[in-house]
PDB file of C-alpha atoms in Angstrom:
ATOM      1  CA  UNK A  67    -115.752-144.196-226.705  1.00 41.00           C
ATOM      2  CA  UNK A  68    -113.663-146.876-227.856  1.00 36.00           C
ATOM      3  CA  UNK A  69    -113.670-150.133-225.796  1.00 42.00           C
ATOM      4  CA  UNK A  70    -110.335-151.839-225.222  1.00 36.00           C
ATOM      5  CA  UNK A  71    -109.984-155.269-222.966  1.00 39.00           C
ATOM      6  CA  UNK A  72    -107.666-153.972-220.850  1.00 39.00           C
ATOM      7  CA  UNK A  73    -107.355-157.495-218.504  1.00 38.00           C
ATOM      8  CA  UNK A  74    -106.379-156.505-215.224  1.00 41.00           C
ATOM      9  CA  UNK A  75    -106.110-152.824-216.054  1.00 38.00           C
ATOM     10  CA  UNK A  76    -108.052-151.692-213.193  1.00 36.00           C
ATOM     11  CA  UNK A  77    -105.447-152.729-209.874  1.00 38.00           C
ATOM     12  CA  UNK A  78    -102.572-149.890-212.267  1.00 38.00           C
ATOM     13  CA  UNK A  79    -103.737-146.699-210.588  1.00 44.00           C
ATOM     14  CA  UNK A  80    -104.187-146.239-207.536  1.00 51.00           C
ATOM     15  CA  UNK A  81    -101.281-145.585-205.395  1.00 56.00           C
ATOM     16  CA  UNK A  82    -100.127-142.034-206.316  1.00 74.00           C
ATOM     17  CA  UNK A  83    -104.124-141.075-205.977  1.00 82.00           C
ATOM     18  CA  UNK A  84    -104.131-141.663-202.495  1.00 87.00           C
ATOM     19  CA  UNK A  85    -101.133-139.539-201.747  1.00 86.00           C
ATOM     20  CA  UNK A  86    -102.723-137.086-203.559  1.00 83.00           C
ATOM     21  CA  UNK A  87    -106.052-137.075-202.555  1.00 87.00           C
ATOM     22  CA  UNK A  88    -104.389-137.017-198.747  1.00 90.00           C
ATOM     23  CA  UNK A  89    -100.463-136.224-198.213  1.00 86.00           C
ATOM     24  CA  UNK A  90    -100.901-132.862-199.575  1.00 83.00           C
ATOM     25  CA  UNK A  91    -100.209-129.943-196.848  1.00 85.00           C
ATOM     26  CA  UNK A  92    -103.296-128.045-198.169  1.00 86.00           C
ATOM     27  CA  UNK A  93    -105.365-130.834-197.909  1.00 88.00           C
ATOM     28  CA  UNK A  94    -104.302-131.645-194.177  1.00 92.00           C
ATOM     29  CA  UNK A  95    -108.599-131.169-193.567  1.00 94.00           C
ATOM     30  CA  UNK A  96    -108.589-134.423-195.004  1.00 94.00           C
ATOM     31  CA  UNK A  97    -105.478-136.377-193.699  1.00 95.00           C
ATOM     32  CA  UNK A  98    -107.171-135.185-190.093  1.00 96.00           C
ATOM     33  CA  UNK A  99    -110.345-136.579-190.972  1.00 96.00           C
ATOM     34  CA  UNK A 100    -108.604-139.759-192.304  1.00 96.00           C
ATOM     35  CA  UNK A 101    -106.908-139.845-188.572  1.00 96.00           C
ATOM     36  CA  UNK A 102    -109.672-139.434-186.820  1.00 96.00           C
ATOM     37  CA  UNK A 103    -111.904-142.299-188.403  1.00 97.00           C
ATOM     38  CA  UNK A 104    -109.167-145.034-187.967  1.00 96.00           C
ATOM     39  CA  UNK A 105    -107.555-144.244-184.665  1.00 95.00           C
ATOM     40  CA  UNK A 106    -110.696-143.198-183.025  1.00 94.00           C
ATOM     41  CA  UNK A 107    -109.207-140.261-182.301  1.00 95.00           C
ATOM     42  CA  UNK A 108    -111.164-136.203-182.358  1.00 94.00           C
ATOM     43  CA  UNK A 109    -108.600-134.137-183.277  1.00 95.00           C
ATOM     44  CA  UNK A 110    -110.097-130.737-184.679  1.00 95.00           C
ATOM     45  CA  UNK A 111    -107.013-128.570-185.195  1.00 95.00           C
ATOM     46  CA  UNK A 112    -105.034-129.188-188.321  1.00 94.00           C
ATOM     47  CA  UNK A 113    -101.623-127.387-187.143  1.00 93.00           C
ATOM     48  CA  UNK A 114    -101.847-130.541-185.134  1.00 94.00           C
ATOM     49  CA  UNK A 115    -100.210-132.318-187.868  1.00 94.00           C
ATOM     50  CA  UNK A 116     -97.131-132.658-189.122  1.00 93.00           C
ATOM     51  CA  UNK A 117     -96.127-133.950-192.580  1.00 90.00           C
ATOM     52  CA  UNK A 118     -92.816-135.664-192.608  1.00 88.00           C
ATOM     53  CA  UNK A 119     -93.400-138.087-195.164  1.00 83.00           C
ATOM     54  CA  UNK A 120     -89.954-138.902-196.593  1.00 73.00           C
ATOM     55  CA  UNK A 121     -89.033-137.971-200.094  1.00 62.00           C
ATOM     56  CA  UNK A 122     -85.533-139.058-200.708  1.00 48.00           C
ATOM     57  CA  UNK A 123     -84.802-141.044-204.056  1.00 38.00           C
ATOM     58  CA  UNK A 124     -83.474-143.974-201.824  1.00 41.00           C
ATOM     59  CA  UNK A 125     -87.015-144.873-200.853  1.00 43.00           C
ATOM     60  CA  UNK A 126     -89.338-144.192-204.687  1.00 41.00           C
ATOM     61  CA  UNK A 127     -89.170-147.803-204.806  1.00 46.00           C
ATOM     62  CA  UNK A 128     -90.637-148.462-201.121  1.00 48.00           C
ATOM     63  CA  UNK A 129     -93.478-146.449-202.001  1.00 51.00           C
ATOM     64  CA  UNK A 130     -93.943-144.171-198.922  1.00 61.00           C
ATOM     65  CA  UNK A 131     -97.700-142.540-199.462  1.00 80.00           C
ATOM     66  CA  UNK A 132     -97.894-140.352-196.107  1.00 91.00           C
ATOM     67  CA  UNK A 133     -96.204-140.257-192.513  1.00 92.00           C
ATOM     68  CA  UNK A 134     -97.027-137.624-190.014  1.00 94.00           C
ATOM     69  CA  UNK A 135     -96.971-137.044-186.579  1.00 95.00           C
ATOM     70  CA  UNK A 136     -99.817-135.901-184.515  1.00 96.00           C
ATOM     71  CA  UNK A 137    -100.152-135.999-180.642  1.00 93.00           C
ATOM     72  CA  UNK A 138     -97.423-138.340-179.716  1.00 93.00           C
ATOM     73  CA  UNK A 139     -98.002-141.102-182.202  1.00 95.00           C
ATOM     74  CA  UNK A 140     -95.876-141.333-185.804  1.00 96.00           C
ATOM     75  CA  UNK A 141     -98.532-142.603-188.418  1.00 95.00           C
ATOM     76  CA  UNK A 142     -97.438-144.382-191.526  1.00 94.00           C
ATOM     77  CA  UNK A 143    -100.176-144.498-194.089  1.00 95.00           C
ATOM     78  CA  UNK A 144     -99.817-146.386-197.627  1.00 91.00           C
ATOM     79  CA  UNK A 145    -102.231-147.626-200.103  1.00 89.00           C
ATOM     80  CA  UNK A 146    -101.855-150.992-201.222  1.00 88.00           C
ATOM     81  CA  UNK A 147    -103.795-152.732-204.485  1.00 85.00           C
ATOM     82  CA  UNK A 148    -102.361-155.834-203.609  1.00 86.00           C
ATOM     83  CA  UNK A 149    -101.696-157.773-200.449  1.00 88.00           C
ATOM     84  CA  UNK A 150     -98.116-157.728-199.461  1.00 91.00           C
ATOM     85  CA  UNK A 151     -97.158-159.850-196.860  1.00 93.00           C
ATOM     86  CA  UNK A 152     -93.780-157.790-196.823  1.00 94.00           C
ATOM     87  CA  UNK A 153     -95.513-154.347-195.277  1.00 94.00           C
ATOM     88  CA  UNK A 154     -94.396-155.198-191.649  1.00 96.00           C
ATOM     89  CA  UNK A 155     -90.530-155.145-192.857  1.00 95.00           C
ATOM     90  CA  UNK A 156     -90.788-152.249-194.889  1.00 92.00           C
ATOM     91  CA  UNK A 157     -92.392-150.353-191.982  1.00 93.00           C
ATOM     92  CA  UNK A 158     -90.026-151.242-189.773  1.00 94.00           C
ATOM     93  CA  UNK A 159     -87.328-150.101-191.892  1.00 92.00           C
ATOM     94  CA  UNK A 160     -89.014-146.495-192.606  1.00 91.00           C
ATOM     95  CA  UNK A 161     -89.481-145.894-189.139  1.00 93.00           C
ATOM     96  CA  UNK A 162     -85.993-146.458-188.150  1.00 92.00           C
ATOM     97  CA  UNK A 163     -84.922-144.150-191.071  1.00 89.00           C
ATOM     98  CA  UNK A 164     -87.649-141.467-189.474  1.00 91.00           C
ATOM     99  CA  UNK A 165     -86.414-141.797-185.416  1.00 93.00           C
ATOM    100  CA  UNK A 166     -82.976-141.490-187.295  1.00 92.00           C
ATOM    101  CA  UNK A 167     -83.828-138.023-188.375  1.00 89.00           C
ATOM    102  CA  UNK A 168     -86.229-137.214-185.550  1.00 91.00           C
ATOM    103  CA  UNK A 169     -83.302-137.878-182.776  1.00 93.00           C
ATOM    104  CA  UNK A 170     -80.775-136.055-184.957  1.00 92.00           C
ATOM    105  CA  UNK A 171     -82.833-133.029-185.636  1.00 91.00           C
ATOM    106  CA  UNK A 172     -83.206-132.570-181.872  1.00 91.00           C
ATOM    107  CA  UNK A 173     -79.466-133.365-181.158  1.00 93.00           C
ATOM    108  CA  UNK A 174     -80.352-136.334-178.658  1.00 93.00           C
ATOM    109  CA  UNK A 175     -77.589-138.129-176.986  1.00 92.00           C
ATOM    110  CA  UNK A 176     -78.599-142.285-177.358  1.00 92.00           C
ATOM    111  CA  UNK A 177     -75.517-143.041-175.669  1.00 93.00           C
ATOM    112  CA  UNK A 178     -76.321-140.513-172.535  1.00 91.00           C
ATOM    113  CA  UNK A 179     -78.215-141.756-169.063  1.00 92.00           C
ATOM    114  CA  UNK A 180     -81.027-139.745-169.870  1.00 92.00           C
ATOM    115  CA  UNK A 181     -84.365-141.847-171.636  1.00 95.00           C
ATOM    116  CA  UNK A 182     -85.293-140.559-175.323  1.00 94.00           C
ATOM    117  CA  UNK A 183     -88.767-139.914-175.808  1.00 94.00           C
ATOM    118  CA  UNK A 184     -90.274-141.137-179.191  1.00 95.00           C
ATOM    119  CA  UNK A 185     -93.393-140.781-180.750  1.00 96.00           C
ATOM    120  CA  UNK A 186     -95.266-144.268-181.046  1.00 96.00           C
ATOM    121  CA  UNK A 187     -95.359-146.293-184.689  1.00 96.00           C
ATOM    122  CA  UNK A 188     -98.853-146.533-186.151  1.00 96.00           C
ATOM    123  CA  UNK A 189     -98.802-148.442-189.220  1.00 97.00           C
ATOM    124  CA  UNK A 190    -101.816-148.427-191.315  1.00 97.00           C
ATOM    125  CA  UNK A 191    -102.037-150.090-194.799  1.00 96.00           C
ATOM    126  CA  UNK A 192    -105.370-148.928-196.963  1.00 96.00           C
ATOM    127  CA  UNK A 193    -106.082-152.159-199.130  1.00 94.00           C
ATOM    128  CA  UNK A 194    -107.928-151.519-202.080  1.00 90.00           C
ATOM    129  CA  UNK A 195    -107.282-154.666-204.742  1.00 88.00           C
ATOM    130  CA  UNK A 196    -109.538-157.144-206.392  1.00 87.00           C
ATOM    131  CA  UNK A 197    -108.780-159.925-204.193  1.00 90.00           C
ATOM    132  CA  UNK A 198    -110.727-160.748-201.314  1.00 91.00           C
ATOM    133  CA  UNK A 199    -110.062-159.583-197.934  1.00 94.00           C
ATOM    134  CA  UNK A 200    -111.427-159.575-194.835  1.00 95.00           C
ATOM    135  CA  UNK A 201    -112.465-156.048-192.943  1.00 96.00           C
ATOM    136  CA  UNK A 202    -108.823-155.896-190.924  1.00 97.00           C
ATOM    137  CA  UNK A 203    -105.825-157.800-191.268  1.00 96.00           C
ATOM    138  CA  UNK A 204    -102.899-157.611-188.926  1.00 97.00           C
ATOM    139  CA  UNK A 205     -99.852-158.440-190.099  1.00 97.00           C
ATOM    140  CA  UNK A 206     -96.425-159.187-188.224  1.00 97.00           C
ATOM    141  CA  UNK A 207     -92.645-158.149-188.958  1.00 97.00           C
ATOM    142  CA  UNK A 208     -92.067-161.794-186.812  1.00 97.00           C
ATOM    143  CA  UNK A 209     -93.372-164.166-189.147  1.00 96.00           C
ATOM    144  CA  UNK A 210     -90.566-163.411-191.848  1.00 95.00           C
ATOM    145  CA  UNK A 211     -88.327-164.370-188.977  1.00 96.00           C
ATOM    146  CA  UNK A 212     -86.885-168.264-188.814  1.00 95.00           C
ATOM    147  CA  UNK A 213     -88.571-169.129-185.876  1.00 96.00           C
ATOM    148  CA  UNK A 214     -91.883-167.757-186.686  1.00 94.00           C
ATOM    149  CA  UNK A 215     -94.127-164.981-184.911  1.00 94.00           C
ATOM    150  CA  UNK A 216     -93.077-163.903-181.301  1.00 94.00           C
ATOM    151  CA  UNK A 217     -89.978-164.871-181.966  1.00 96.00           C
ATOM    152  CA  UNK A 218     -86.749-162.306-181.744  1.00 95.00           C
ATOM    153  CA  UNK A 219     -86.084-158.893-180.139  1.00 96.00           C
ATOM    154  CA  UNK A 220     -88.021-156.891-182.770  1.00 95.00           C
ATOM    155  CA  UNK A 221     -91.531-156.713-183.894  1.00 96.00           C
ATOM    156  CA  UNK A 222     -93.121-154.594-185.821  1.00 97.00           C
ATOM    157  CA  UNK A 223     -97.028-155.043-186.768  1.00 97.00           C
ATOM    158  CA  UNK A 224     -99.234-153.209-189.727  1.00 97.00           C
ATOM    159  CA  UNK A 225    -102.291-153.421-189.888  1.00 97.00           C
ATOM    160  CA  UNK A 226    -104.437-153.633-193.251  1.00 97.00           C
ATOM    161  CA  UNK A 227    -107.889-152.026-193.668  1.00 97.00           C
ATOM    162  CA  UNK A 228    -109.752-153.180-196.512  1.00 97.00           C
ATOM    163  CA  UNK A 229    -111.648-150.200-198.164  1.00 96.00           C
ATOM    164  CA  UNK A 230    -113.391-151.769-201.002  1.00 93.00           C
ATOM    165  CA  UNK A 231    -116.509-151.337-201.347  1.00 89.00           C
ATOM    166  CA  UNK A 232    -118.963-153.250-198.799  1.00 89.00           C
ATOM    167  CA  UNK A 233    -116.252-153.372-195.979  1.00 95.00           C
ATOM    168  CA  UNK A 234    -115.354-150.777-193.012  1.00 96.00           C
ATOM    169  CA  UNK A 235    -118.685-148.966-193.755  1.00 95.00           C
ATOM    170  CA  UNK A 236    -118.208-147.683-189.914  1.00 95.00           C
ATOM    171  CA  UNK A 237    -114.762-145.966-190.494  1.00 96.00           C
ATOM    172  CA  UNK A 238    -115.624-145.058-194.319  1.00 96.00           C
ATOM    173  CA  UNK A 239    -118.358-143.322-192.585  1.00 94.00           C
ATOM    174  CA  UNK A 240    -116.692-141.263-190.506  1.00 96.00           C
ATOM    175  CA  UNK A 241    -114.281-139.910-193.104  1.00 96.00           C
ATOM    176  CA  UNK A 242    -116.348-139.000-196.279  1.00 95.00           C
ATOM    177  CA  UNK A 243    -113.208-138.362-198.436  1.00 95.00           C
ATOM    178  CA  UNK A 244    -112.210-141.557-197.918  1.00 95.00           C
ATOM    179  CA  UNK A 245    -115.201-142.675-198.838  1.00 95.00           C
ATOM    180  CA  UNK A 246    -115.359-140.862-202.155  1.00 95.00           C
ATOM    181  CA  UNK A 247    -111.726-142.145-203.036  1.00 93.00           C
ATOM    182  CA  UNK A 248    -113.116-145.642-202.361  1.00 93.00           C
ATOM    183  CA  UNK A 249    -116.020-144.761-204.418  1.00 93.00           C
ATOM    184  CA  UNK A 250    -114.067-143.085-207.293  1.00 92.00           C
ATOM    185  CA  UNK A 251    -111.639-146.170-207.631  1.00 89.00           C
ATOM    186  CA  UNK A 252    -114.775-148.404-207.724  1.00 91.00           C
ATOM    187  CA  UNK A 253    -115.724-146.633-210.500  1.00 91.00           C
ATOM    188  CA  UNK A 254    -112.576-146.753-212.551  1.00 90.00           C
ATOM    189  CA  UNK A 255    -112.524-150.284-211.714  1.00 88.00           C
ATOM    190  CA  UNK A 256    -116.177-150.510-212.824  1.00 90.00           C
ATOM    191  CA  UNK A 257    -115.748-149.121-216.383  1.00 90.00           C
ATOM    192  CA  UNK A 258    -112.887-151.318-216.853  1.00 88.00           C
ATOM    193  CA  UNK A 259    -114.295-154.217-216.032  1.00 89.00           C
ATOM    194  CA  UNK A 260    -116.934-153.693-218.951  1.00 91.00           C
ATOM    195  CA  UNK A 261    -113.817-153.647-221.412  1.00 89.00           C
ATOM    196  CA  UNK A 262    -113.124-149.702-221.629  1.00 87.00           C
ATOM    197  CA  UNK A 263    -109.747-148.257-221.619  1.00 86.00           C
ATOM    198  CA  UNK A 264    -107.928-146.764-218.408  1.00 83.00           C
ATOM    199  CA  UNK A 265    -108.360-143.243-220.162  1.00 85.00           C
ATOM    200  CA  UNK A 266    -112.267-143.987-221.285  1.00 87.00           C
ATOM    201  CA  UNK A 267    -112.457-145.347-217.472  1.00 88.00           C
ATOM    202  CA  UNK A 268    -110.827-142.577-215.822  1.00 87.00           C
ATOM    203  CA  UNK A 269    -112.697-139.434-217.818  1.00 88.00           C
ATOM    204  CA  UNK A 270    -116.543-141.863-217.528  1.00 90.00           C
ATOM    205  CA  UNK A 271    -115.296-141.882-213.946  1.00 91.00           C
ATOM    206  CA  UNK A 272    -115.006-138.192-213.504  1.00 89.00           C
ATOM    207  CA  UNK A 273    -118.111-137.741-215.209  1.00 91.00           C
ATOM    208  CA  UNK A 274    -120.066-139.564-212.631  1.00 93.00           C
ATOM    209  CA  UNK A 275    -118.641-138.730-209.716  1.00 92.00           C
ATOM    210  CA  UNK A 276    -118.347-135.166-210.345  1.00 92.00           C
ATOM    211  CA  UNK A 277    -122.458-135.326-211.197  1.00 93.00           C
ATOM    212  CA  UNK A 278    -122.941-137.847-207.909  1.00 95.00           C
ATOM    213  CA  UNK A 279    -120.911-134.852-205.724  1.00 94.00           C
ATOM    214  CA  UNK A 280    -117.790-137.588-205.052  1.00 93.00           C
ATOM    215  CA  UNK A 281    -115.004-135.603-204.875  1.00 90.00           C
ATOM    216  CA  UNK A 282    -116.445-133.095-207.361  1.00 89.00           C
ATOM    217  CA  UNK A 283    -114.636-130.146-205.646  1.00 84.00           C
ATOM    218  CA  UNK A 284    -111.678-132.331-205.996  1.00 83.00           C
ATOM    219  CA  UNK A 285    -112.329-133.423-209.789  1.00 87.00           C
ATOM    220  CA  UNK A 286    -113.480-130.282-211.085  1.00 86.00           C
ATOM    221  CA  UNK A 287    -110.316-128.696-209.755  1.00 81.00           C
ATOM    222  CA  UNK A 288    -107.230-130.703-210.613  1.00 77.00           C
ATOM    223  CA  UNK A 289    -109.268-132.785-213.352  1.00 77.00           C
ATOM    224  CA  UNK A 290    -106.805-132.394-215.897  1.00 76.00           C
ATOM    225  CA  UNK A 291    -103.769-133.208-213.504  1.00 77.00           C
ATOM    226  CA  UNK A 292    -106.101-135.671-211.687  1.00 80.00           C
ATOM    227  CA  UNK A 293    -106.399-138.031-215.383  1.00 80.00           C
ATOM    228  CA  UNK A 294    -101.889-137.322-216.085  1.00 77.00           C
ATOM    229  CA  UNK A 295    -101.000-138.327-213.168  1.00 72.00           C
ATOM    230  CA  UNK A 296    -103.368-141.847-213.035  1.00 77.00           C
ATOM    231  CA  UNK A 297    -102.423-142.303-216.933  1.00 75.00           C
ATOM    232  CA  UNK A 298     -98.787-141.605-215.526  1.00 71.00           C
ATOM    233  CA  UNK A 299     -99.385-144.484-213.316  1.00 60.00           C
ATOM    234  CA  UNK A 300    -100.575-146.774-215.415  1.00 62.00           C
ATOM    235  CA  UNK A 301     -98.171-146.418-217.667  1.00 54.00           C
ATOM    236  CA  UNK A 302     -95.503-147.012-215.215  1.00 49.00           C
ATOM    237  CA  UNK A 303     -96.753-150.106-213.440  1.00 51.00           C
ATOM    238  CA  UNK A 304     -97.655-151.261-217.084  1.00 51.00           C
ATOM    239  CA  UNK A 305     -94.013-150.771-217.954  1.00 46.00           C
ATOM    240  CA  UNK A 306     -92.952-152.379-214.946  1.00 51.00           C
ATOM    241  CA  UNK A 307     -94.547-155.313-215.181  1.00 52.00           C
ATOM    242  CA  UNK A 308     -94.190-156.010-218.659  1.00 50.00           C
ATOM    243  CA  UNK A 309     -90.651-155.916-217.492  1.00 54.00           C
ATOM    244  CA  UNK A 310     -90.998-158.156-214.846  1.00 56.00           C
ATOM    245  CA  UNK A 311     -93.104-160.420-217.669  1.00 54.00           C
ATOM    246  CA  UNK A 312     -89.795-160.005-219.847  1.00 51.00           C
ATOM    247  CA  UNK A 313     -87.414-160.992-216.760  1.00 57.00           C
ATOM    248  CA  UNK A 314     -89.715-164.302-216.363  1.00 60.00           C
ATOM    249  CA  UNK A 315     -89.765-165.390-219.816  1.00 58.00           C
ATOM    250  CA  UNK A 316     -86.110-164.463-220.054  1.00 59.00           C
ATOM    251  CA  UNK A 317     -85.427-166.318-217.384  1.00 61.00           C
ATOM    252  CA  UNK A 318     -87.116-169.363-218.184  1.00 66.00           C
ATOM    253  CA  UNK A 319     -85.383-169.230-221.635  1.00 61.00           C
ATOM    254  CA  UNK A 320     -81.593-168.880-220.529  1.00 66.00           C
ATOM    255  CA  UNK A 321     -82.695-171.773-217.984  1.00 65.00           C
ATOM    256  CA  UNK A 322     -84.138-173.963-220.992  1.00 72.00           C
ATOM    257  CA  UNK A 323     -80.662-172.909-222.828  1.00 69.00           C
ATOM    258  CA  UNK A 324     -78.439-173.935-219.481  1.00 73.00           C
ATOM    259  CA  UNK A 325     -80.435-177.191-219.231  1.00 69.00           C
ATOM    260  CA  UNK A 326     -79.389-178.158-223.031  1.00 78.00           C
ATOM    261  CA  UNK A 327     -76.193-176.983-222.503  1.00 75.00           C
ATOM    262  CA  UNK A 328     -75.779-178.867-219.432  1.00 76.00           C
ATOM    263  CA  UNK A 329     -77.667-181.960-221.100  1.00 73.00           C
ATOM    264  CA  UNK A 330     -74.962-181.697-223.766  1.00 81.00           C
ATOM    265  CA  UNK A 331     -72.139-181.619-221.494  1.00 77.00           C
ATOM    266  CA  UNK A 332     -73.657-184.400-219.137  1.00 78.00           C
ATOM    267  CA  UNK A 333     -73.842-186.327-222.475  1.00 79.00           C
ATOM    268  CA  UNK A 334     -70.295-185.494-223.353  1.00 79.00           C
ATOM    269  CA  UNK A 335     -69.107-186.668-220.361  1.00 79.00           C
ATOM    270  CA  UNK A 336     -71.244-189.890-220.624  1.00 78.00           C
ATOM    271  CA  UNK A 337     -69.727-190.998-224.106  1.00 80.00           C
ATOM    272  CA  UNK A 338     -65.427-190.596-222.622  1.00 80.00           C
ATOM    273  CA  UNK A 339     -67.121-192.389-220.194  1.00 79.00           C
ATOM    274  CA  UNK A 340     -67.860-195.469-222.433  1.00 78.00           C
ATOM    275  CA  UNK A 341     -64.976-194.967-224.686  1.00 79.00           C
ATOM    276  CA  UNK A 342     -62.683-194.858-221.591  1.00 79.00           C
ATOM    277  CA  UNK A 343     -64.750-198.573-220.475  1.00 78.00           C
ATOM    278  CA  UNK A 344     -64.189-199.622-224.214  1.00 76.00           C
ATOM    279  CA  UNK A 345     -60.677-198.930-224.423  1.00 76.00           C
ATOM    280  CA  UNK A 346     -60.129-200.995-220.990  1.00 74.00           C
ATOM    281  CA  UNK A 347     -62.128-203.759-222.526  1.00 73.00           C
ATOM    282  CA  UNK A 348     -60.343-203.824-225.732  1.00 76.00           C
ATOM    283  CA  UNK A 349     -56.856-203.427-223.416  1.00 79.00           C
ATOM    284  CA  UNK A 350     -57.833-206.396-221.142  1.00 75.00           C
ATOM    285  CA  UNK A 351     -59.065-208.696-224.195  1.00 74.00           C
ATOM    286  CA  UNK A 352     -55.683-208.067-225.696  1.00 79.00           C
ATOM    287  CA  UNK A 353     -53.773-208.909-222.831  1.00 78.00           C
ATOM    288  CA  UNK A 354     -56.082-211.977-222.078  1.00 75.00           C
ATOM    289  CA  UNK A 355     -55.445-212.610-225.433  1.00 75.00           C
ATOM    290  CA  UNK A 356     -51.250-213.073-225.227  1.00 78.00           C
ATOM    291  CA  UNK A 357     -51.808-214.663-222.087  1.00 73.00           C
ATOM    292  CA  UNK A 358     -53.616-217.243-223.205  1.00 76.00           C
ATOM    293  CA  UNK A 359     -50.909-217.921-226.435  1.00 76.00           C
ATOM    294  CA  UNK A 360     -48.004-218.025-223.425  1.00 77.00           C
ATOM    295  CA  UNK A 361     -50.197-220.362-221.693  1.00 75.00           C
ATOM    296  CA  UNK A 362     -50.373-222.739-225.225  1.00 73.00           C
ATOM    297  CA  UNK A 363     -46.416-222.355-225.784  1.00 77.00           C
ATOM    298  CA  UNK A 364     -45.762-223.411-222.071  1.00 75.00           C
ATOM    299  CA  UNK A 365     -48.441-226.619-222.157  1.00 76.00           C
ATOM    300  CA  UNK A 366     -46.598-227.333-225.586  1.00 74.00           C
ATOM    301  CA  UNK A 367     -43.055-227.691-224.292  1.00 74.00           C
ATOM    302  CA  UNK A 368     -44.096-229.501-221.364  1.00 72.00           C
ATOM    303  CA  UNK A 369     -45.044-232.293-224.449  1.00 64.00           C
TER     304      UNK A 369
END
């Protein structure tokens, strides 16, 4: 196969893998599993859990990878290949937009005496980038806020598990499909690395895993839909940030352009200046000028 440097190629793919590999309703076996090895739960009944991951257009761009209730907690799950500070607000923000819907598909009164019963917020953030991170992060709505963490009415906390490989071998050991996802995106990030392609990557991936029993069922499946959709992605985050590239550079030239422009003007305004100073001068020099020949007359006469 053909080797391409690719550069940082390997952090383009991820995202829509995990929701995949987990937010599907068939593959609620797995979400259960997922559950179970993070909240310390032992949950055995799938029917337990209910998808209500939110698919409206408004929120494509806050990437929403799985939300479900289960018992009486509401879990927000999302895979993350970088570390985004951000998470906490966005949480908070998708939650609201769930009890929203939750309160008006049971017809509650917030305004009557009696108290609403919610499902608690578990927000859990699966971190697998390049840069380093340690085992769990937690991270807090409250430090975007002026007066730092604590501070304010609201909080709202995520917390970040880093799933590379070599970190949370307990819970990566309890659920063996998130294992093989971890395992899978090593790969991918593997063949990279050496300077193949994304699609070289991808299909060398597939190979091995599938041959290594990592989510061969999976693979051998929904291969062909399994290498569109992480091409897909790639070439969307690709696009995206060669747009954001473009923006920069874009940016930086209109604000080389308004700094001439303003230079120009600045220097425009500089010269009136000093022609405005140089016709005083030459206007005070003249008038100096007849003073001084009245002054002669008058000393004259007085001869």
């Amino acid at each position: 196969m053909t080797k391409i440097n690719t550069g940082n190629a390997n952090r383009e793919y991820k995202d829509r893998l995990f929701r995949f590999v987990f937010g599907a309703e068939e593959n609620k076996a797995y979400l259960l599993s997922l559950c179970n090895a993070v909240s310390g739960t032992d949950y055995t009944d799938v029917d337990d859990i209910e998808i209500t991951t939110l698919s409206n257009a408004i929120y494509i761009k806050m990437k929403n990878d799985i939300s479900f209730i289960i018992g009486n907690t509401l879990n927000l799950y999302e895979h993350q290949s970088t570390i985004n500070p951000n998470m906490p607000v966005r949480g908070f923000i998708y939650f609201a937009q769930q009890y929203d819907g939750l309160i008006a598909s049971r017809n509650d009164n917030i305004y009557g005496k009696n108290l609403i019963k919610l499902p608690t917020p578990q927000f859990i953030v699966f971190y697998n980038g390049t840069e380093e991170m340690d085992d769990e992060v937690t991270l807090y709505m409250s430090d975007s806020y002026a007066d730092g963490r604590g501070s304010g009415c609201i909080e709202c906390t995520c917390r970040v598990l880093n799933i590379n490989r070599g970190h949370n071998a307990s819970i990566l050991n309890k659920c063996r499909k998130l294992w093989e996802y971890s395992e899978f995106v090593s790969e991918i990030r593997a063949w990279t690395d050496k300077g193949y392609n994304i699609k070289a990557a991808v299909l060398n991936s597939m190979d091995y895993c599938i041959e290594n029993d990592i989510l061969k069922d999976f693979l051998i499946k929904e291969k062909a839909e399994v290498l569109n959709m992480l091409l897909t992605e790639y070439d969307e985050k690709k696009h995206m940030r060669l747009e954001r590239e473009y923006g920069i550079e874009l940016g930086i030239k209109q604000g080389i352009e308004q700094g001439i422009e303003q230079g120009i003007e600045q220097e425009r305004l500089n010269t009136e200046r000093e022609k405005k100073r140089a016709d005083y001068a030459e206007q005070r020099v003249t008038q100096l000028e007849a003073e001084l020949k009245l002054l002669k007359e008058q000393i004259k006469e007085l001869k």
